Amino acid sequence: MNQRLSYEGQVAIVTGAGGGLGRTYALLFGSRGAKVVVNDLGGDTKGQGQSSRAADKVVEEIQQAGGIAVANYDSVEDGDKIVQTALDNFGRVDILVNNAGILRDRSFARISNTDWDLVQRVHLRGSFMMTRAAFPVMKKQLFGRIIMTASTSGIFGNFGQANYSAAKLGLLGLSNTVAIEGQKYNIRCNTIAPVSGTRMTEGILPPDLFDEFKPEYVAPLVLWLCHQDCEDTGGLYLTAGGWYGKFRWECTNGTMCRKSRDETVTPEAVRDHWDLITDFTHSYNPESGQEATAHLVGALQDLDSKEETSSQNTSNPTAT
Ligand code: NAI
């Protein structure tokens, strides 16, 4: 367990790596032997402007520390160009960290089409375009590690972030399916929801948390999830300030609102069973769509067996 994690011989693409969280991932990958593609469009937090400076600076930092890196200044919407930079320079892609992001915060009543579209384009479509370009390369290699970057705003919602919340939880759905489809090719895909003091959270996080939740604390989770020894896939991890935890789904045991297969269910029946429907005292944690469906099928089977018992009781009134 003491062995230092190495990424020697591997190629990592980190999008939006010119600053904030992405920079710390790129630096750590570079210091652990990975050849790094440092992608960054170099715009502002709202996605305006463009500059090669941000990516170049991080490449210089990696090189000065003895690592190998190359810059790419394309938007993540041109995922194939960024993957091509990796292939042209290093011949493979082992790791993809979908990290680039912008904010266009507005209360829901005031959100414009542009605010909505730009955020979806960078976060959701950008991560899709990147992953779709990298996936066949990883499939051929029979190895790949992919990270999606979600947010507590996606998991719980957040005032003024309808566009961002939708994109961020969309990324979890994308990740879950990429994890399923990548499984047999040794491609693992996980999602992180970080909290960190970066330019994106400046003035939003309270100053003490801003200072304490350094981006450097998120990077170790990303590196472990991207290591060849880490077999976990389809997970969602929350992290800040050196704390790491895993999310999972929880569903109440629920209740069947009809007594037989030929009975219909009324809105009143749902109302009258509301306590049982929403009671988490008895719950389960489905880990797949199949598990969730199995629970529903089980409820149907219970209904059938109850129906059978009651018809036996009716036909044999002396049975106990
Ligand atoms: P940041 O603003 O420091 O970094 C984002 C980087 O992405 C910037 O360098 C920017 O130039 C780049 N970028 C933006 N659009 C791009 C595009 N189209 N193509 C390529 N690069 C582009 O922000 P931070 O905090 O480091 O955010 C990194 C990721 O983490 C984002 O996806 C963000 O939504 C997510 N996140 C951050 C949280 C935090 O507390 N800082 C909380 C939850 C999620």
mmCIF file of C-alpha atoms and ligand atoms in Angstrom:
data_model
loop_
_atom_site.group_PDB
_atom_site.id
_atom_site.type_symbol
_atom_site.label_atom_id
_atom_site.label_comp_id
_atom_site.label_asym_id
_atom_site.label_seq_id
_atom_site.Cartn_x
_atom_site.Cartn_y
_atom_site.Cartn_z
ATOM 1 C CA MET A 1 0.000 0.000 0.000
ATOM 2 C CA ASN A 2 3.008 2.259 0.396
ATOM 3 C CA GLN A 3 3.815 2.298 -3.277
ATOM 4 C CA ARG A 4 3.732 5.778 -4.764
ATOM 5 C CA LEU A 5 1.160 6.128 -7.529
ATOM 6 C CA SER A 6 2.843 6.619 -10.880
ATOM 7 C CA TYR A 7 1.424 7.641 -14.254
ATOM 8 C CA GLU A 8 4.661 6.961 -16.125
ATOM 9 C CA GLY A 9 4.031 6.189 -19.805
ATOM 10 C CA GLN A 10 0.495 7.555 -19.673
ATOM 11 C CA VAL A 11 -1.062 10.551 -21.364
ATOM 12 C CA ALA A 12 -3.516 12.774 -19.518
ATOM 13 C CA ILE A 13 -5.731 15.479 -21.017
ATOM 14 C CA VAL A 14 -6.985 18.053 -18.535
ATOM 15 C CA THR A 15 -9.477 20.556 -19.931
ATOM 16 C CA GLY A 16 -9.615 24.058 -18.487
ATOM 17 C CA ALA A 17 -6.192 23.414 -16.957
ATOM 18 C CA GLY A 18 -4.920 26.979 -17.281
ATOM 19 C CA GLY A 19 -6.041 27.877 -13.752
ATOM 20 C CA GLY A 20 -8.060 26.839 -10.718
ATOM 21 C CA LEU A 21 -8.700 23.136 -10.175
ATOM 22 C CA GLY A 22 -7.542 21.991 -13.619
ATOM 23 C CA ARG A 23 -4.108 23.506 -13.116
ATOM 24 C CA THR A 24 -3.558 21.512 -9.919
ATOM 25 C CA TYR A 25 -4.582 18.264 -11.674
ATOM 26 C CA ALA A 26 -2.207 18.969 -14.566
ATOM 27 C CA LEU A 27 0.689 19.805 -12.217
ATOM 28 C CA LEU A 28 0.151 16.668 -10.120
ATOM 29 C CA PHE A 29 -0.158 14.405 -13.176
ATOM 30 C CA GLY A 30 3.007 16.012 -14.596
ATOM 31 C CA SER A 31 4.913 15.464 -11.354
ATOM 32 C CA ARG A 32 3.877 11.788 -11.347
ATOM 33 C CA GLY A 33 5.219 10.994 -14.815
ATOM 34 C CA ALA A 34 2.178 11.510 -17.061
ATOM 35 C CA LYS A 35 2.545 13.434 -20.300
ATOM 36 C CA VAL A 36 -0.045 16.164 -20.010
ATOM 37 C CA VAL A 37 -2.157 18.052 -22.532
ATOM 38 C CA VAL A 38 -2.939 21.337 -20.819
ATOM 39 C CA ASN A 39 -6.081 22.595 -22.507
ATOM 40 C CA ASP A 40 -7.460 26.056 -21.862
ATOM 41 C CA LEU A 41 -9.326 28.561 -23.949
ATOM 42 C CA GLY A 42 -8.102 31.327 -21.663
ATOM 43 C CA GLY A 43 -11.368 33.265 -21.354
ATOM 44 C CA ASP A 44 -12.981 34.797 -18.297
ATOM 45 C CA THR A 45 -15.357 33.085 -15.860
ATOM 46 C CA LYS A 46 -18.336 33.973 -18.083
ATOM 47 C CA GLY A 47 -16.676 32.419 -21.122
ATOM 48 C CA GLN A 48 -15.718 35.697 -22.753
ATOM 49 C CA GLY A 49 -12.352 36.340 -24.382
ATOM 50 C CA GLN A 50 -9.570 34.000 -25.339
ATOM 51 C CA SER A 51 -5.831 33.723 -24.651
ATOM 52 C CA SER A 52 -3.050 31.168 -24.928
ATOM 53 C CA ARG A 53 -1.322 32.584 -21.852
ATOM 54 C CA ALA A 54 -3.126 30.478 -19.213
ATOM 55 C CA ALA A 55 -2.306 27.098 -20.789
ATOM 56 C CA ASP A 56 1.247 28.151 -21.691
ATOM 57 C CA LYS A 57 1.978 29.154 -18.106
ATOM 58 C CA VAL A 58 0.932 25.780 -16.721
ATOM 59 C CA VAL A 59 2.947 23.951 -19.389
ATOM 60 C CA GLU A 60 5.980 25.985 -18.328
ATOM 61 C CA GLU A 61 5.365 25.103 -14.673
ATOM 62 C CA ILE A 62 5.194 21.383 -15.488
ATOM 63 C CA GLN A 63 8.316 21.540 -17.627
ATOM 64 C CA GLN A 64 10.246 23.516 -15.021
ATOM 65 C CA ALA A 65 9.455 20.776 -12.510
ATOM 66 C CA GLY A 66 10.924 18.214 -14.948
ATOM 67 C CA GLY A 67 7.631 17.017 -16.443
ATOM 68 C CA ILE A 68 6.331 16.743 -19.999
ATOM 69 C CA ALA A 69 3.393 18.821 -21.220
ATOM 70 C CA VAL A 70 1.945 20.475 -24.274
ATOM 71 C CA ALA A 71 -0.596 23.288 -24.521
ATOM 72 C CA ASN A 72 -3.872 23.311 -26.422
ATOM 73 C CA TYR A 73 -6.063 26.424 -26.731
ATOM 74 C CA ASP A 74 -9.199 24.986 -28.347
ATOM 75 C CA SER A 75 -12.635 25.092 -26.798
ATOM 76 C CA VAL A 76 -13.813 21.794 -25.339
ATOM 77 C CA GLU A 77 -16.613 22.031 -27.893
ATOM 78 C CA ASP A 78 -13.909 21.004 -30.383
ATOM 79 C CA GLY A 79 -13.051 17.878 -28.430
ATOM 80 C CA ASP A 80 -11.590 16.057 -31.413
ATOM 81 C CA LYS A 81 -8.934 18.775 -31.885
ATOM 82 C CA ILE A 82 -7.829 18.474 -28.253
ATOM 83 C CA VAL A 83 -7.643 14.681 -28.456
ATOM 84 C CA GLN A 84 -5.710 15.069 -31.717
ATOM 85 C CA THR A 85 -3.159 17.262 -29.891
ATOM 86 C CA ALA A 86 -2.586 14.352 -27.498
ATOM 87 C CA LEU A 87 -2.269 11.834 -30.332
ATOM 88 C CA ASP A 88 0.025 14.051 -32.424
ATOM 89 C CA ASN A 89 2.369 14.752 -29.524
ATOM 90 C CA PHE A 90 2.203 11.602 -27.430
ATOM 91 C CA GLY A 91 0.428 8.923 -29.498
ATOM 92 C CA ARG A 92 -2.244 7.925 -26.959
ATOM 93 C CA VAL A 93 -4.848 9.114 -24.433
ATOM 94 C CA ASP A 94 -5.140 7.275 -21.123
ATOM 95 C CA ILE A 95 -6.785 9.861 -18.921
ATOM 96 C CA LEU A 96 -9.355 12.541 -19.633
ATOM 97 C CA VAL A 97 -10.377 15.019 -16.975
ATOM 98 C CA ASN A 98 -13.415 17.033 -18.105
ATOM 99 C CA ASN A 99 -12.942 20.114 -15.989
ATOM 100 C CA ALA A 100 -13.397 23.244 -18.149
ATOM 101 C CA GLY A 101 -16.290 25.381 -17.042
ATOM 102 C CA ILE A 102 -17.937 28.784 -16.989
ATOM 103 C CA LEU A 103 -20.713 30.473 -15.051
ATOM 104 C CA ARG A 104 -23.626 32.574 -16.342
ATOM 105 C CA ASP A 105 -25.601 32.960 -13.122
ATOM 106 C CA ARG A 106 -29.099 34.499 -13.306
ATOM 107 C CA SER A 107 -32.257 33.896 -11.327
ATOM 108 C CA PHE A 108 -34.536 31.537 -13.230
ATOM 109 C CA ALA A 109 -37.066 34.240 -14.079
ATOM 110 C CA ARG A 110 -34.341 36.316 -15.779
ATOM 111 C CA ILE A 111 -32.246 33.671 -17.480
ATOM 112 C CA SER A 112 -31.661 34.288 -21.211
ATOM 113 C CA ASN A 113 -31.318 31.726 -23.982
ATOM 114 C CA THR A 114 -27.664 32.715 -24.269
ATOM 115 C CA ASP A 115 -27.025 32.142 -20.554
ATOM 116 C CA TRP A 116 -28.610 28.717 -20.880
ATOM 117 C CA ASP A 117 -26.941 27.697 -24.138
ATOM 118 C CA LEU A 118 -23.393 28.823 -23.312
ATOM 119 C CA VAL A 119 -23.352 26.903 -20.049
ATOM 120 C CA GLN A 120 -24.745 23.732 -21.644
ATOM 121 C CA ARG A 121 -22.276 24.054 -24.497
ATOM 122 C CA VAL A 122 -19.173 24.305 -22.356
ATOM 123 C CA HIS A 123 -20.046 21.884 -19.551
ATOM 124 C CA LEU A 124 -22.340 19.247 -21.021
ATOM 125 C CA ARG A 125 -21.695 19.358 -24.751
ATOM 126 C CA GLY A 126 -17.987 20.091 -24.173
ATOM 127 C CA SER A 127 -17.572 17.032 -21.943
ATOM 128 C CA PHE A 128 -19.559 14.966 -24.455
ATOM 129 C CA MET A 129 -17.404 16.115 -27.374
ATOM 130 C CA MET A 130 -14.201 15.438 -25.431
ATOM 131 C CA THR A 131 -15.319 12.030 -24.214
ATOM 132 C CA ARG A 132 -16.663 10.948 -27.574
ATOM 133 C CA ALA A 133 -13.316 11.797 -29.184
ATOM 134 C CA ALA A 134 -11.251 10.030 -26.505
ATOM 135 C CA PHE A 135 -13.461 6.954 -26.045
ATOM 136 C CA PRO A 136 -12.496 5.063 -29.256
ATOM 137 C CA VAL A 137 -8.799 5.636 -28.522
ATOM 138 C CA MET A 138 -9.222 4.255 -25.002
ATOM 139 C CA LYS A 139 -11.344 1.378 -26.303
ATOM 140 C CA LYS A 140 -8.564 0.351 -28.688
ATOM 141 C CA GLN A 141 -5.997 0.534 -25.880
ATOM 142 C CA LEU A 142 -8.306 -1.390 -23.519
ATOM 143 C CA PHE A 143 -7.580 1.270 -20.936
ATOM 144 C CA GLY A 144 -9.083 4.605 -20.042
ATOM 145 C CA ARG A 145 -9.926 6.751 -17.062
ATOM 146 C CA ILE A 146 -12.449 9.581 -17.400
ATOM 147 C CA ILE A 147 -13.590 12.210 -14.914
ATOM 148 C CA MET A 148 -16.698 14.379 -15.189
ATOM 149 C CA THR A 149 -17.004 17.456 -13.014
ATOM 150 C CA ALA A 150 -20.401 17.973 -11.417
ATOM 151 C CA SER A 151 -21.323 20.246 -8.527
ATOM 152 C CA THR A 152 -23.462 20.367 -5.419
ATOM 153 C CA SER A 153 -25.497 22.918 -7.422
ATOM 154 C CA GLY A 154 -26.448 20.066 -9.752
ATOM 155 C CA ILE A 155 -27.153 17.603 -6.969
ATOM 156 C CA PHE A 156 -29.217 19.957 -4.812
ATOM 157 C CA GLY A 157 -29.949 22.998 -6.994
ATOM 158 C CA ASN A 158 -28.733 26.510 -6.211
ATOM 159 C CA PHE A 159 -30.336 29.931 -6.521
ATOM 160 C CA GLY A 160 -29.369 31.618 -9.783
ATOM 161 C CA GLN A 161 -27.862 28.482 -11.313
ATOM 162 C CA ALA A 162 -30.635 26.709 -13.240
ATOM 163 C CA ASN A 163 -28.423 26.484 -16.345
ATOM 164 C CA TYR A 164 -25.361 25.319 -14.413
ATOM 165 C CA SER A 165 -27.339 22.881 -12.209
ATOM 166 C CA ALA A 166 -28.938 21.243 -15.238
ATOM 167 C CA ALA A 167 -25.590 20.847 -17.002
ATOM 168 C CA LYS A 168 -23.836 19.572 -13.890
ATOM 169 C CA LEU A 169 -26.368 16.862 -13.124
ATOM 170 C CA GLY A 170 -26.504 16.042 -16.831
ATOM 171 C CA LEU A 171 -22.816 15.219 -16.528
ATOM 172 C CA LEU A 172 -23.598 12.620 -13.875
ATOM 173 C CA GLY A 173 -26.055 10.926 -16.247
ATOM 174 C CA LEU A 174 -23.451 11.021 -19.003
ATOM 175 C CA SER A 175 -20.847 9.577 -16.661
ATOM 176 C CA ASN A 176 -23.127 6.760 -15.496
ATOM 177 C CA THR A 177 -23.732 5.568 -19.037
ATOM 178 C CA VAL A 178 -20.105 5.972 -20.154
ATOM 179 C CA ALA A 179 -19.174 3.883 -17.085
ATOM 180 C CA ILE A 180 -21.564 1.102 -18.182
ATOM 181 C CA GLU A 181 -20.484 1.159 -21.826
ATOM 182 C CA GLY A 182 -16.780 1.464 -20.973
ATOM 183 C CA GLN A 183 -16.742 -1.370 -18.435
ATOM 184 C CA LYS A 184 -15.734 -4.184 -20.775
ATOM 185 C CA TYR A 185 -12.933 -2.099 -22.318
ATOM 186 C CA ASN A 186 -11.405 -1.243 -18.943
ATOM 187 C CA ILE A 187 -12.596 2.348 -19.297
ATOM 188 C CA ARG A 188 -13.707 3.723 -15.933
ATOM 189 C CA CYS A 189 -15.714 6.925 -15.613
ATOM 190 C CA ASN A 190 -16.406 8.763 -12.375
ATOM 191 C CA THR A 191 -17.843 12.119 -11.367
ATOM 192 C CA ILE A 192 -16.597 14.569 -8.782
ATOM 193 C CA ALA A 193 -18.415 17.408 -7.075
ATOM 194 C CA PRO A 194 -15.665 19.625 -5.646
ATOM 195 C CA VAL A 195 -15.840 22.742 -3.538
ATOM 196 C CA SER A 196 -12.794 24.928 -3.884
ATOM 197 C CA GLY A 197 -11.442 28.435 -3.662
ATOM 198 C CA THR A 198 -10.830 29.472 -7.283
ATOM 199 C CA ARG A 199 -11.703 32.519 -9.386
ATOM 200 C CA MET A 200 -15.100 30.861 -9.963
ATOM 201 C CA THR A 201 -15.960 30.938 -6.260
ATOM 202 C CA GLU A 202 -14.235 34.213 -5.362
ATOM 203 C CA GLY A 203 -16.778 36.393 -3.563
ATOM 204 C CA ILE A 204 -19.174 33.423 -3.294
ATOM 205 C CA LEU A 205 -17.393 31.212 -0.767
ATOM 206 C CA PRO A 206 -16.847 32.848 2.638
ATOM 207 C CA PRO A 207 -13.197 34.029 2.829
ATOM 208 C CA ASP A 208 -12.139 31.468 5.466
ATOM 209 C CA LEU A 209 -13.499 28.581 3.387
ATOM 210 C CA PHE A 210 -12.064 30.100 0.203
ATOM 211 C CA ASP A 211 -8.591 29.963 1.768
ATOM 212 C CA GLU A 212 -9.039 26.554 3.353
ATOM 213 C CA PHE A 213 -10.601 24.709 0.389
ATOM 214 C CA LYS A 214 -7.487 24.850 -1.747
ATOM 215 C CA PRO A 215 -7.751 23.288 -5.241
ATOM 216 C CA GLU A 216 -4.696 21.186 -4.358
ATOM 217 C CA TYR A 217 -6.934 19.148 -2.031
ATOM 218 C CA VAL A 218 -9.180 18.029 -4.902
ATOM 219 C CA ALA A 219 -6.348 16.815 -7.130
ATOM 220 C CA PRO A 220 -5.443 13.664 -5.088
ATOM 221 C CA LEU A 221 -8.986 12.294 -5.579
ATOM 222 C CA VAL A 222 -8.813 12.916 -9.314
ATOM 223 C CA LEU A 223 -5.428 11.228 -9.538
ATOM 224 C CA TRP A 224 -6.529 8.161 -7.593
ATOM 225 C CA LEU A 225 -9.719 7.754 -9.664
ATOM 226 C CA CYS A 226 -7.563 7.957 -12.802
ATOM 227 C CA HIS A 227 -4.988 5.406 -11.660
ATOM 228 C CA GLN A 228 -4.883 1.987 -13.277
ATOM 229 C CA ASP A 229 -5.255 0.343 -9.847
ATOM 230 C CA CYS A 230 -8.562 2.107 -9.210
ATOM 231 C CA GLU A 231 -11.312 -0.103 -10.597
ATOM 232 C CA ASP A 232 -14.251 1.947 -9.301
ATOM 233 C CA THR A 233 -16.584 3.292 -11.933
ATOM 234 C CA GLY A 234 -19.879 5.168 -12.110
ATOM 235 C CA GLY A 235 -19.262 6.837 -8.749
ATOM 236 C CA LEU A 236 -20.019 10.350 -7.527
ATOM 237 C CA TYR A 237 -17.599 11.858 -5.024
ATOM 238 C CA LEU A 238 -17.861 15.007 -2.951
ATOM 239 C CA THR A 239 -14.665 16.684 -1.826
ATOM 240 C CA ALA A 240 -13.293 19.844 -0.235
ATOM 241 C CA GLY A 241 -10.389 20.807 1.993
ATOM 242 C CA GLY A 242 -8.938 17.298 2.196
ATOM 243 C CA TRP A 243 -12.253 15.536 2.943
ATOM 244 C CA TYR A 244 -13.565 12.935 0.490
ATOM 245 C CA GLY A 245 -16.878 11.064 0.454
ATOM 246 C CA LYS A 246 -19.067 9.070 -1.898
ATOM 247 C CA PHE A 247 -22.704 9.724 -2.794
ATOM 248 C CA ARG A 248 -25.281 7.036 -3.546
ATOM 249 C CA TRP A 249 -28.967 6.890 -4.355
ATOM 250 C CA GLU A 250 -31.475 6.112 -1.658
ATOM 251 C CA CYS A 251 -35.091 5.191 -2.314
ATOM 252 C CA THR A 252 -37.812 4.620 0.267
ATOM 253 C CA ASN A 253 -39.229 1.105 0.331
ATOM 254 C CA GLY A 254 -42.366 2.778 -0.966
ATOM 255 C CA THR A 255 -45.705 1.068 -1.109
ATOM 256 C CA MET A 256 -48.087 -0.498 -3.598
ATOM 257 C CA CYS A 257 -51.223 1.622 -3.873
ATOM 258 C CA ARG A 258 -53.471 -1.051 -5.336
ATOM 259 C CA LYS A 259 -54.694 -4.390 -3.987
ATOM 260 C CA SER A 260 -54.943 -6.294 -7.237
ATOM 261 C CA ARG A 261 -53.679 -6.143 -10.813
ATOM 262 C CA ASP A 262 -57.046 -5.043 -12.187
ATOM 263 C CA GLU A 263 -57.442 -2.199 -9.695
ATOM 264 C CA THR A 264 -56.639 1.341 -10.891
ATOM 265 C CA VAL A 265 -54.916 3.901 -8.678
ATOM 266 C CA THR A 266 -56.512 7.257 -7.927
ATOM 267 C CA PRO A 267 -54.707 10.499 -6.931
ATOM 268 C CA GLU A 268 -56.482 10.135 -3.560
ATOM 269 C CA ALA A 269 -54.846 6.726 -3.041
ATOM 270 C CA VAL A 270 -51.422 8.319 -3.621
ATOM 271 C CA ARG A 271 -52.324 11.094 -1.156
ATOM 272 C CA ASP A 272 -53.484 8.579 1.444
ATOM 273 C CA HIS A 273 -50.273 6.538 1.181
ATOM 274 C CA TRP A 274 -47.991 9.596 1.169
ATOM 275 C CA ASP A 275 -46.439 8.787 4.562
ATOM 276 C CA LEU A 276 -45.328 5.353 3.373
ATOM 277 C CA ILE A 277 -44.221 6.624 -0.027
ATOM 278 C CA THR A 278 -41.904 9.193 1.580
ATOM 279 C CA ASP A 279 -40.809 7.260 4.683
ATOM 280 C CA PHE A 280 -37.029 6.807 4.702
ATOM 281 C CA THR A 281 -37.094 4.705 7.890
ATOM 282 C CA HIS A 282 -37.236 1.796 5.488
ATOM 283 C CA SER A 283 -35.194 2.395 2.373
ATOM 284 C CA TYR A 284 -32.799 0.746 -0.035
ATOM 285 C CA ASN A 285 -29.856 1.879 -2.132
ATOM 286 C CA PRO A 286 -30.168 0.743 -5.734
ATOM 287 C CA GLU A 287 -26.807 0.617 -7.469
ATOM 288 C CA SER A 288 -28.104 0.092 -10.988
ATOM 289 C CA GLY A 289 -31.182 0.545 -13.119
ATOM 290 C CA GLN A 290 -31.631 -3.233 -12.938
ATOM 291 C CA GLU A 291 -31.668 -3.170 -9.132
ATOM 292 C CA ALA A 292 -34.222 -0.354 -9.106
ATOM 293 C CA THR A 293 -36.408 -2.210 -11.610
ATOM 294 C CA ALA A 294 -36.074 -5.458 -9.613
ATOM 295 C CA HIS A 295 -37.587 -3.659 -6.618
ATOM 296 C CA LEU A 296 -40.578 -2.620 -8.729
ATOM 297 C CA VAL A 297 -41.001 -6.128 -10.101
ATOM 298 C CA GLY A 298 -40.802 -7.420 -6.501
ATOM 299 C CA ALA A 299 -43.673 -5.114 -5.541
ATOM 300 C CA LEU A 300 -45.730 -6.540 -8.379
ATOM 301 C CA GLN A 301 -44.935 -10.099 -7.280
ATOM 302 C CA ASP A 302 -45.968 -9.219 -3.700
ATOM 303 C CA LEU A 303 -49.227 -7.935 -5.095
ATOM 304 C CA ASP A 304 -49.798 -11.217 -6.960
ATOM 305 C CA SER A 305 -49.021 -13.353 -3.911
ATOM 306 C CA LYS A 306 -51.305 -11.239 -1.686
ATOM 307 C CA GLU A 307 -54.025 -11.559 -4.300
ATOM 308 C CA GLU A 308 -53.505 -15.337 -4.410
ATOM 309 C CA THR A 309 -53.627 -15.655 -0.610
ATOM 310 C CA SER A 310 -56.771 -13.575 -0.334
ATOM 311 C CA SER A 311 -58.490 -15.603 -3.074
ATOM 312 C CA GLN A 312 -57.482 -18.843 -1.271
ATOM 313 C CA ASN A 313 -58.845 -17.443 1.966
ATOM 314 C CA THR A 314 -62.082 -16.535 0.233
ATOM 315 C CA SER A 315 -62.435 -19.956 -1.392
ATOM 316 C CA ASN A 316 -61.514 -21.796 1.856
ATOM 317 C CA PRO A 317 -62.925 -19.822 4.740
ATOM 318 C CA THR A 318 -61.614 -22.381 7.308
ATOM 319 C CA ALA A 319 -57.935 -21.931 6.305
ATOM 320 C CA THR A 320 -55.790 -20.062 8.825
HETATM 321 P P1 NAI B 1 -11.832 28.294 -13.103
HETATM 322 O O1 NAI B 1 -12.609 29.364 -13.733
HETATM 323 O O2 NAI B 1 -10.639 28.646 -12.315
HETATM 324 O O3 NAI B 1 -11.367 27.230 -14.189
HETATM 325 C C1 NAI B 1 -12.109 26.897 -15.321
HETATM 326 C C2 NAI B 1 -11.175 26.888 -16.513
HETATM 327 O O4 NAI B 1 -11.889 26.432 -17.664
HETATM 328 C C3 NAI B 1 -10.649 28.283 -16.847
HETATM 329 O O5 NAI B 1 -9.243 28.270 -16.869
HETATM 330 C C4 NAI B 1 -11.255 28.591 -18.213
HETATM 331 O O6 NAI B 1 -10.427 29.373 -19.031
HETATM 332 C C5 NAI B 1 -11.464 27.203 -18.780
HETATM 333 N N1 NAI B 1 -12.489 27.176 -19.820
HETATM 334 C C6 NAI B 1 -13.696 27.767 -19.797
HETATM 335 N N2 NAI B 1 -14.362 27.495 -20.922
HETATM 336 C C7 NAI B 1 -13.567 26.705 -21.676
HETATM 337 C C8 NAI B 1 -13.721 26.079 -22.938
HETATM 338 N N3 NAI B 1 -14.819 26.244 -23.663
HETATM 339 N N4 NAI B 1 -12.712 25.312 -23.403
HETATM 340 C C9 NAI B 1 -11.581 25.151 -22.673
HETATM 341 N N5 NAI B 1 -11.376 25.739 -21.479
HETATM 342 C C10 NAI B 1 -12.362 26.503 -20.992
HETATM 343 O O7 NAI B 1 -12.856 27.447 -12.205
HETATM 344 P P2 NAI B 1 -12.648 26.163 -11.298
HETATM 345 O O8 NAI B 1 -13.276 26.458 -10.006
HETATM 346 O O9 NAI B 1 -11.271 25.685 -11.342
HETATM 347 O O10 NAI B 1 -13.625 25.135 -12.035
HETATM 348 C C11 NAI B 1 -13.210 23.903 -12.600
HETATM 349 C C12 NAI B 1 -14.420 23.016 -12.753
HETATM 350 O O11 NAI B 1 -14.905 22.663 -11.466
HETATM 351 C C13 NAI B 1 -15.590 23.641 -13.487
HETATM 352 O O12 NAI B 1 -16.210 22.683 -14.296
HETATM 353 C C14 NAI B 1 -16.513 24.067 -12.375
HETATM 354 O O13 NAI B 1 -17.838 24.168 -12.795
HETATM 355 C C15 NAI B 1 -16.287 22.928 -11.408
HETATM 356 N N6 NAI B 1 -16.686 23.219 -10.038
HETATM 357 C C16 NAI B 1 -15.978 24.106 -9.297
HETATM 358 C C17 NAI B 1 -16.358 24.371 -7.995
HETATM 359 C C18 NAI B 1 -15.588 25.250 -7.095
HETATM 360 O O14 NAI B 1 -15.947 25.313 -5.894
HETATM 361 N N7 NAI B 1 -14.553 25.928 -7.565
HETATM 362 C C19 NAI B 1 -17.584 23.776 -7.440
HETATM 363 C C20 NAI B 1 -18.211 22.807 -8.275
HETATM 364 C C21 NAI B 1 -17.769 22.566 -9.541
#
